[in-house]
């Protein structure tokens, strides 16, 4: 719902560099969608994560706050939530971001009164691609039957582990074929295009 993947990648790049680790920005971007507990060891290994991971994650949080005013909702994001509600779906905004960031996103979307609920990092022990986030959203929705909407392979993997199909848009910087190869039930060019397919599988 929020166009923030590249700001996340840049914040991670600067956090790693602050701790003497220079990684190609494209490689970091390929891991955005994971939470910090998964992203850091995936990029630099368990030994470095154990030695410096917490400091890198703390640095990323501060660096991202300097970029957060640059992020914005995708076109039609709020309208998609409204459409889902009109179709009778319980809508939970699933994220493992800190509460401060979620509050900012909710304000950008003007979604506090529209969404049925949302998650934060307080709701999960392990972030994507582990299924904790999806399971937390299912619990808040009060159902085991759901559809995940995402834009990275990590969304798809986390949802699959929770037994939930994923519909994707290419807004995360991953191409259609990558998302299909990861197991997406459907792939759309934009949030606006997705809005026109809410009466098709896997939504019905």
PDB file of C-alpha atoms in Angstrom:
ATOM      1  CA  UNK A   1       0.000   0.000   0.000  1.00  0.00           C
ATOM      2  CA  UNK A   2       2.962   2.298   0.659  1.00  0.00           C
ATOM      3  CA  UNK A   3       5.731   2.975  -1.869  1.00  0.00           C
ATOM      4  CA  UNK A   4       8.680   2.520   0.492  1.00  0.00           C
ATOM      5  CA  UNK A   5      10.808  -0.403  -0.720  1.00  0.00           C
ATOM      6  CA  UNK A   6      13.542   1.745  -2.203  1.00  0.00           C
ATOM      7  CA  UNK A   7      13.735   3.988   0.861  1.00  0.00           C
ATOM      8  CA  UNK A   8      14.071   0.833   2.950  1.00  0.00           C
ATOM      9  CA  UNK A   9      16.881  -0.389   0.700  1.00  0.00           C
ATOM     10  CA  UNK A  10      18.722   2.922   0.986  1.00  0.00           C
ATOM     11  CA  UNK A  11      18.371   2.994   4.777  1.00  0.00           C
ATOM     12  CA  UNK A  12      19.777  -0.536   4.998  1.00  0.00           C
ATOM     13  CA  UNK A  13      22.640   0.377   2.654  1.00  0.00           C
ATOM     14  CA  UNK A  14      23.616   3.306   4.853  1.00  0.00           C
ATOM     15  CA  UNK A  15      23.265   1.252   8.040  1.00  0.00           C
ATOM     16  CA  UNK A  16      25.552  -1.481   6.734  1.00  0.00           C
ATOM     17  CA  UNK A  17      28.050   1.075   5.454  1.00  0.00           C
ATOM     18  CA  UNK A  18      28.093   2.829   8.820  1.00  0.00           C
ATOM     19  CA  UNK A  19      29.347  -0.467  10.249  1.00  0.00           C
ATOM     20  CA  UNK A  20      32.023  -1.004   7.623  1.00  0.00           C
ATOM     21  CA  UNK A  21      30.010  -3.244   5.304  1.00  0.00           C
ATOM     22  CA  UNK A  22      29.477  -2.035   1.742  1.00  0.00           C
ATOM     23  CA  UNK A  23      26.905  -4.049  -0.182  1.00  0.00           C
ATOM     24  CA  UNK A  24      25.513  -3.443  -3.678  1.00  0.00           C
ATOM     25  CA  UNK A  25      22.258  -1.570  -3.315  1.00  0.00           C
ATOM     26  CA  UNK A  26      20.532  -3.849  -5.824  1.00  0.00           C
ATOM     27  CA  UNK A  27      21.355  -6.849  -3.642  1.00  0.00           C
ATOM     28  CA  UNK A  28      19.859  -5.208  -0.574  1.00  0.00           C
ATOM     29  CA  UNK A  29      16.724  -4.378  -2.540  1.00  0.00           C
ATOM     30  CA  UNK A  30      16.308  -8.048  -3.431  1.00  0.00           C
ATOM     31  CA  UNK A  31      15.880  -8.749   0.285  1.00  0.00           C
ATOM     32  CA  UNK A  32      13.509  -5.892   1.121  1.00  0.00           C
ATOM     33  CA  UNK A  33      10.277  -7.436   2.305  1.00  0.00           C
ATOM     34  CA  UNK A  34      12.157  -9.432   4.900  1.00  0.00           C
ATOM     35  CA  UNK A  35      12.304  -7.962   8.370  1.00  0.00           C
ATOM     36  CA  UNK A  36      15.632  -7.006   9.865  1.00  0.00           C
ATOM     37  CA  UNK A  37      15.942 -10.251  11.819  1.00  0.00           C
ATOM     38  CA  UNK A  38      15.951 -12.120   8.500  1.00  0.00           C
ATOM     39  CA  UNK A  39      17.512  -9.571   6.142  1.00  0.00           C
ATOM     40  CA  UNK A  40      20.773  -8.993   7.998  1.00  0.00           C
ATOM     41  CA  UNK A  41      21.867 -12.646   8.287  1.00  0.00           C
ATOM     42  CA  UNK A  42      20.657 -13.337   4.741  1.00  0.00           C
ATOM     43  CA  UNK A  43      22.970 -10.619   3.428  1.00  0.00           C
ATOM     44  CA  UNK A  44      26.039 -10.929   5.656  1.00  0.00           C
ATOM     45  CA  UNK A  45      25.786 -14.303   7.389  1.00  0.00           C
ATOM     46  CA  UNK A  46      25.039 -15.466  10.899  1.00  0.00           C
ATOM     47  CA  UNK A  47      28.453 -14.617  12.353  1.00  0.00           C
ATOM     48  CA  UNK A  48      28.259 -10.968  11.330  1.00  0.00           C
ATOM     49  CA  UNK A  49      24.637 -10.828  12.420  1.00  0.00           C
ATOM     50  CA  UNK A  50      25.590 -12.100  15.853  1.00  0.00           C
ATOM     51  CA  UNK A  51      28.459  -9.624  16.133  1.00  0.00           C
ATOM     52  CA  UNK A  52      26.870  -6.502  14.645  1.00  0.00           C
ATOM     53  CA  UNK A  53      23.274  -7.263  13.699  1.00  0.00           C
ATOM     54  CA  UNK A  54      21.541  -5.390  16.504  1.00  0.00           C
ATOM     55  CA  UNK A  55      23.641  -2.280  15.921  1.00  0.00           C
ATOM     56  CA  UNK A  56      22.960  -2.416  12.183  1.00  0.00           C
ATOM     57  CA  UNK A  57      19.223  -2.787  12.780  1.00  0.00           C
ATOM     58  CA  UNK A  58      19.206   0.101  15.250  1.00  0.00           C
ATOM     59  CA  UNK A  59      21.099   2.265  12.762  1.00  0.00           C
ATOM     60  CA  UNK A  60      18.646   1.373  10.017  1.00  0.00           C
ATOM     61  CA  UNK A  61      15.710   2.481  12.164  1.00  0.00           C
ATOM     62  CA  UNK A  62      17.172   5.942  12.664  1.00  0.00           C
ATOM     63  CA  UNK A  63      18.249   6.287   9.045  1.00  0.00           C
ATOM     64  CA  UNK A  64      14.843   5.257   7.744  1.00  0.00           C
ATOM     65  CA  UNK A  65      13.171   7.892   9.899  1.00  0.00           C
ATOM     66  CA  UNK A  66      15.140  10.487   7.932  1.00  0.00           C
ATOM     67  CA  UNK A  67      13.580   9.133   4.725  1.00  0.00           C
ATOM     68  CA  UNK A  68      10.063   8.336   5.875  1.00  0.00           C
ATOM     69  CA  UNK A  69       8.633  11.706   4.858  1.00  0.00           C
ATOM     70  CA  UNK A  70       9.533  10.810   1.258  1.00  0.00           C
ATOM     71  CA  UNK A  71       7.297   7.735   1.106  1.00  0.00           C
ATOM     72  CA  UNK A  72       3.754   7.916  -0.205  1.00  0.00           C
ATOM     73  CA  UNK A  73       0.805   5.596  -0.784  1.00  0.00           C
ATOM     74  CA  UNK A  74       0.520   3.949  -4.157  1.00  0.00           C
ATOM     75  CA  UNK A  75      -2.172   5.364  -6.395  1.00  0.00           C
ATOM     76  CA  UNK A  76      -5.543   3.773  -5.562  1.00  0.00           C
ATOM     77  CA  UNK A  77      -4.263   2.240  -2.304  1.00  0.00           C
ATOM     78  CA  UNK A  78      -6.967   3.704  -0.091  1.00  0.00           C
ATOM     79  CA  UNK A  79      -9.555   3.022  -2.763  1.00  0.00           C
ATOM     80  CA  UNK A  80      -8.497  -0.638  -2.803  1.00  0.00           C
ATOM     81  CA  UNK A  81      -9.138  -0.918   0.925  1.00  0.00           C
ATOM     82  CA  UNK A  82     -12.555   0.664   0.421  1.00  0.00           C
ATOM     83  CA  UNK A  83     -13.311  -1.742  -2.442  1.00  0.00           C
ATOM     84  CA  UNK A  84     -12.335  -4.735  -0.320  1.00  0.00           C
ATOM     85  CA  UNK A  85     -14.627  -3.544   2.444  1.00  0.00           C
ATOM     86  CA  UNK A  86     -17.467  -2.998  -0.019  1.00  0.00           C
ATOM     87  CA  UNK A  87     -16.985  -6.563  -1.274  1.00  0.00           C
ATOM     88  CA  UNK A  88     -17.429  -7.798   2.291  1.00  0.00           C
ATOM     89  CA  UNK A  89     -13.822  -8.658   3.081  1.00  0.00           C
ATOM     90  CA  UNK A  90     -12.357  -8.139   6.529  1.00  0.00           C
ATOM     91  CA  UNK A  91      -9.227  -6.129   5.791  1.00  0.00           C
ATOM     92  CA  UNK A  92      -6.130  -6.260   7.991  1.00  0.00           C
ATOM     93  CA  UNK A  93      -3.020  -4.302   7.010  1.00  0.00           C
ATOM     94  CA  UNK A  94      -0.174  -6.713   7.722  1.00  0.00           C
ATOM     95  CA  UNK A  95       3.259  -5.310   8.513  1.00  0.00           C
ATOM     96  CA  UNK A  96       6.095  -6.079  10.898  1.00  0.00           C
ATOM     97  CA  UNK A  97       7.285  -2.472  10.911  1.00  0.00           C
ATOM     98  CA  UNK A  98       7.586  -0.624  14.235  1.00  0.00           C
ATOM     99  CA  UNK A  99       4.426   1.011  15.551  1.00  0.00           C
ATOM    100  CA  UNK A 100       5.792   4.499  14.853  1.00  0.00           C
ATOM    101  CA  UNK A 101       6.138   3.659  11.161  1.00  0.00           C
ATOM    102  CA  UNK A 102       2.721   1.990  11.007  1.00  0.00           C
ATOM    103  CA  UNK A 103       1.115   5.069  12.540  1.00  0.00           C
ATOM    104  CA  UNK A 104       2.677   7.181   9.799  1.00  0.00           C
ATOM    105  CA  UNK A 105       1.447   4.835   7.071  1.00  0.00           C
ATOM    106  CA  UNK A 106      -2.070   4.754   8.498  1.00  0.00           C
ATOM    107  CA  UNK A 107      -2.127   8.538   8.458  1.00  0.00           C
ATOM    108  CA  UNK A 108      -0.876   8.629   4.862  1.00  0.00           C
ATOM    109  CA  UNK A 109      -3.618   6.216   3.827  1.00  0.00           C
ATOM    110  CA  UNK A 110      -6.245   7.838   6.046  1.00  0.00           C
ATOM    111  CA  UNK A 111      -7.118   4.240   6.888  1.00  0.00           C
ATOM    112  CA  UNK A 112      -7.625   4.155  10.645  1.00  0.00           C
ATOM    113  CA  UNK A 113     -11.410   4.128  10.306  1.00  0.00           C
ATOM    114  CA  UNK A 114     -11.383   2.096   7.094  1.00  0.00           C
ATOM    115  CA  UNK A 115      -9.232  -0.953   7.845  1.00  0.00           C
ATOM    116  CA  UNK A 116     -10.476  -3.572  10.291  1.00  0.00           C
ATOM    117  CA  UNK A 117      -7.059  -3.851  11.889  1.00  0.00           C
ATOM    118  CA  UNK A 118      -3.317  -3.867  11.388  1.00  0.00           C
ATOM    119  CA  UNK A 119      -0.214  -5.520  12.741  1.00  0.00           C
ATOM    120  CA  UNK A 120       3.164  -4.229  13.902  1.00  0.00           C
ATOM    121  CA  UNK A 121       6.455  -5.763  14.959  1.00  0.00           C
ATOM    122  CA  UNK A 122       4.897  -6.324  18.387  1.00  0.00           C
ATOM    123  CA  UNK A 123       2.713  -9.042  16.851  1.00  0.00           C
ATOM    124  CA  UNK A 124       5.500 -11.258  15.492  1.00  0.00           C
ATOM    125  CA  UNK A 125       8.522 -13.149  16.746  1.00  0.00           C
ATOM    126  CA  UNK A 126      10.053 -13.765  13.315  1.00  0.00           C
ATOM    127  CA  UNK A 127       9.432 -11.636  10.233  1.00  0.00           C
ATOM    128  CA  UNK A 128       8.899 -12.632   6.604  1.00  0.00           C
ATOM    129  CA  UNK A 129       9.528 -15.042   5.033  1.00  0.00           C
ATOM    130  CA  UNK A 130       8.418 -16.760   8.248  1.00  0.00           C
ATOM    131  CA  UNK A 131       4.614 -16.954   8.543  1.00  0.00           C
ATOM    132  CA  UNK A 132       4.198 -15.158  11.896  1.00  0.00           C
ATOM    133  CA  UNK A 133       2.942 -11.944  10.297  1.00  0.00           C
ATOM    134  CA  UNK A 134       0.313 -13.684   8.190  1.00  0.00           C
ATOM    135  CA  UNK A 135      -0.865 -15.743  11.140  1.00  0.00           C
ATOM    136  CA  UNK A 136      -1.128 -12.599  13.271  1.00  0.00           C
ATOM    137  CA  UNK A 137      -3.233 -10.947  10.572  1.00  0.00           C
ATOM    138  CA  UNK A 138      -5.465 -14.017  10.329  1.00  0.00           C
ATOM    139  CA  UNK A 139      -5.979 -13.927  14.080  1.00  0.00           C
ATOM    140  CA  UNK A 140      -6.948 -10.265  13.970  1.00  0.00           C
ATOM    141  CA  UNK A 141      -9.310 -10.983  11.078  1.00  0.00           C
ATOM    142  CA  UNK A 142     -10.855 -13.902  12.955  1.00  0.00           C
ATOM    143  CA  UNK A 143     -10.533 -16.329  10.059  1.00  0.00           C
ATOM    144  CA  UNK A 144      -8.304 -18.990   8.533  1.00  0.00           C
ATOM    145  CA  UNK A 145      -9.460 -18.247   4.977  1.00  0.00           C
ATOM    146  CA  UNK A 146      -7.812 -15.230   3.421  1.00  0.00           C
ATOM    147  CA  UNK A 147      -5.912 -13.754   0.505  1.00  0.00           C
ATOM    148  CA  UNK A 148      -2.608 -11.958   0.948  1.00  0.00           C
ATOM    149  CA  UNK A 149      -1.883  -8.913  -1.212  1.00  0.00           C
ATOM    150  CA  UNK A 150       1.837  -8.261  -1.565  1.00  0.00           C
ATOM    151  CA  UNK A 151       4.630  -7.259  -3.900  1.00  0.00           C
ATOM    152  CA  UNK A 152       7.676  -9.375  -3.027  1.00  0.00           C
ATOM    153  CA  UNK A 153       8.562 -13.081  -3.096  1.00  0.00           C
ATOM    154  CA  UNK A 154       8.914 -12.877   0.688  1.00  0.00           C
ATOM    155  CA  UNK A 155       5.221 -11.983   0.982  1.00  0.00           C
ATOM    156  CA  UNK A 156       4.351 -15.022  -1.102  1.00  0.00           C
ATOM    157  CA  UNK A 157       6.577 -17.378   0.893  1.00  0.00           C
ATOM    158  CA  UNK A 158       5.276 -16.179   4.253  1.00  0.00           C
ATOM    159  CA  UNK A 159       1.671 -16.533   3.117  1.00  0.00           C
ATOM    160  CA  UNK A 160       2.279 -19.985   1.642  1.00  0.00           C
ATOM    161  CA  UNK A 161       3.684 -21.191   4.964  1.00  0.00           C
ATOM    162  CA  UNK A 162       0.449 -20.003   6.578  1.00  0.00           C
ATOM    163  CA  UNK A 163      -1.692 -21.700   3.932  1.00  0.00           C
ATOM    164  CA  UNK A 164      -2.794 -18.451   2.279  1.00  0.00           C
ATOM    165  CA  UNK A 165      -2.664 -17.602  -1.461  1.00  0.00           C
ATOM    166  CA  UNK A 166      -1.062 -14.331  -2.533  1.00  0.00           C
ATOM    167  CA  UNK A 167      -2.108 -11.830  -5.168  1.00  0.00           C
ATOM    168  CA  UNK A 168       0.714  -9.496  -6.119  1.00  0.00           C
ATOM    169  CA  UNK A 169       1.462  -6.225  -7.831  1.00  0.00           C
ATOM    170  CA  UNK A 170       4.845  -5.384  -9.347  1.00  0.00           C
ATOM    171  CA  UNK A 171       5.214  -2.284  -7.188  1.00  0.00           C
ATOM    172  CA  UNK A 172       7.971  -3.868  -5.096  1.00  0.00           C
ATOM    173  CA  UNK A 173      10.475  -3.938  -7.940  1.00  0.00           C
ATOM    174  CA  UNK A 174      10.123  -7.643  -8.755  1.00  0.00           C
ATOM    175  CA  UNK A 175       8.958  -8.556 -12.244  1.00  0.00           C
ATOM    176  CA  UNK A 176       5.864 -10.562 -13.102  1.00  0.00           C
ATOM    177  CA  UNK A 177       7.785 -13.753 -13.866  1.00  0.00           C
ATOM    178  CA  UNK A 178       9.681 -13.633 -10.569  1.00  0.00           C
ATOM    179  CA  UNK A 179       6.446 -13.282  -8.644  1.00  0.00           C
ATOM    180  CA  UNK A 180       4.774 -16.076 -10.597  1.00  0.00           C
ATOM    181  CA  UNK A 181       7.805 -18.318 -10.091  1.00  0.00           C
ATOM    182  CA  UNK A 182       7.559 -17.622  -6.355  1.00  0.00           C
ATOM    183  CA  UNK A 183       3.968 -18.861  -6.405  1.00  0.00           C
ATOM    184  CA  UNK A 184       1.759 -15.785  -6.817  1.00  0.00           C
ATOM    185  CA  UNK A 185      -1.839 -16.670  -7.627  1.00  0.00           C
ATOM    186  CA  UNK A 186      -2.090 -13.558  -9.804  1.00  0.00           C
ATOM    187  CA  UNK A 187       0.123 -10.612 -10.733  1.00  0.00           C
ATOM    188  CA  UNK A 188      -1.022  -7.106 -11.632  1.00  0.00           C
ATOM    189  CA  UNK A 189       0.772  -4.047 -12.947  1.00  0.00           C
ATOM    190  CA  UNK A 190      -0.684  -1.678 -10.376  1.00  0.00           C
ATOM    191  CA  UNK A 191      -2.997  -1.367  -7.419  1.00  0.00           C
ATOM    192  CA  UNK A 192      -5.506   0.236  -9.758  1.00  0.00           C
ATOM    193  CA  UNK A 193      -5.491  -2.799 -12.043  1.00  0.00           C
ATOM    194  CA  UNK A 194      -5.928  -5.109  -9.053  1.00  0.00           C
ATOM    195  CA  UNK A 195      -9.062  -3.189  -8.050  1.00  0.00           C
ATOM    196  CA  UNK A 196     -10.767  -4.462 -11.191  1.00  0.00           C
ATOM    197  CA  UNK A 197     -10.233  -8.129 -10.319  1.00  0.00           C
ATOM    198  CA  UNK A 198     -11.685  -8.495  -6.823  1.00  0.00           C
ATOM    199  CA  UNK A 199     -14.504 -10.711  -8.079  1.00  0.00           C
ATOM    200  CA  UNK A 200     -12.103 -13.268  -9.554  1.00  0.00           C
ATOM    201  CA  UNK A 201     -10.111 -16.128  -7.963  1.00  0.00           C
ATOM    202  CA  UNK A 202      -8.574 -16.320  -5.451  1.00  0.00           C
ATOM    203  CA  UNK A 203     -10.887 -13.659  -3.985  1.00  0.00           C
ATOM    204  CA  UNK A 204     -13.987 -15.713  -4.796  1.00  0.00           C
TER     205      UNK A 204
END
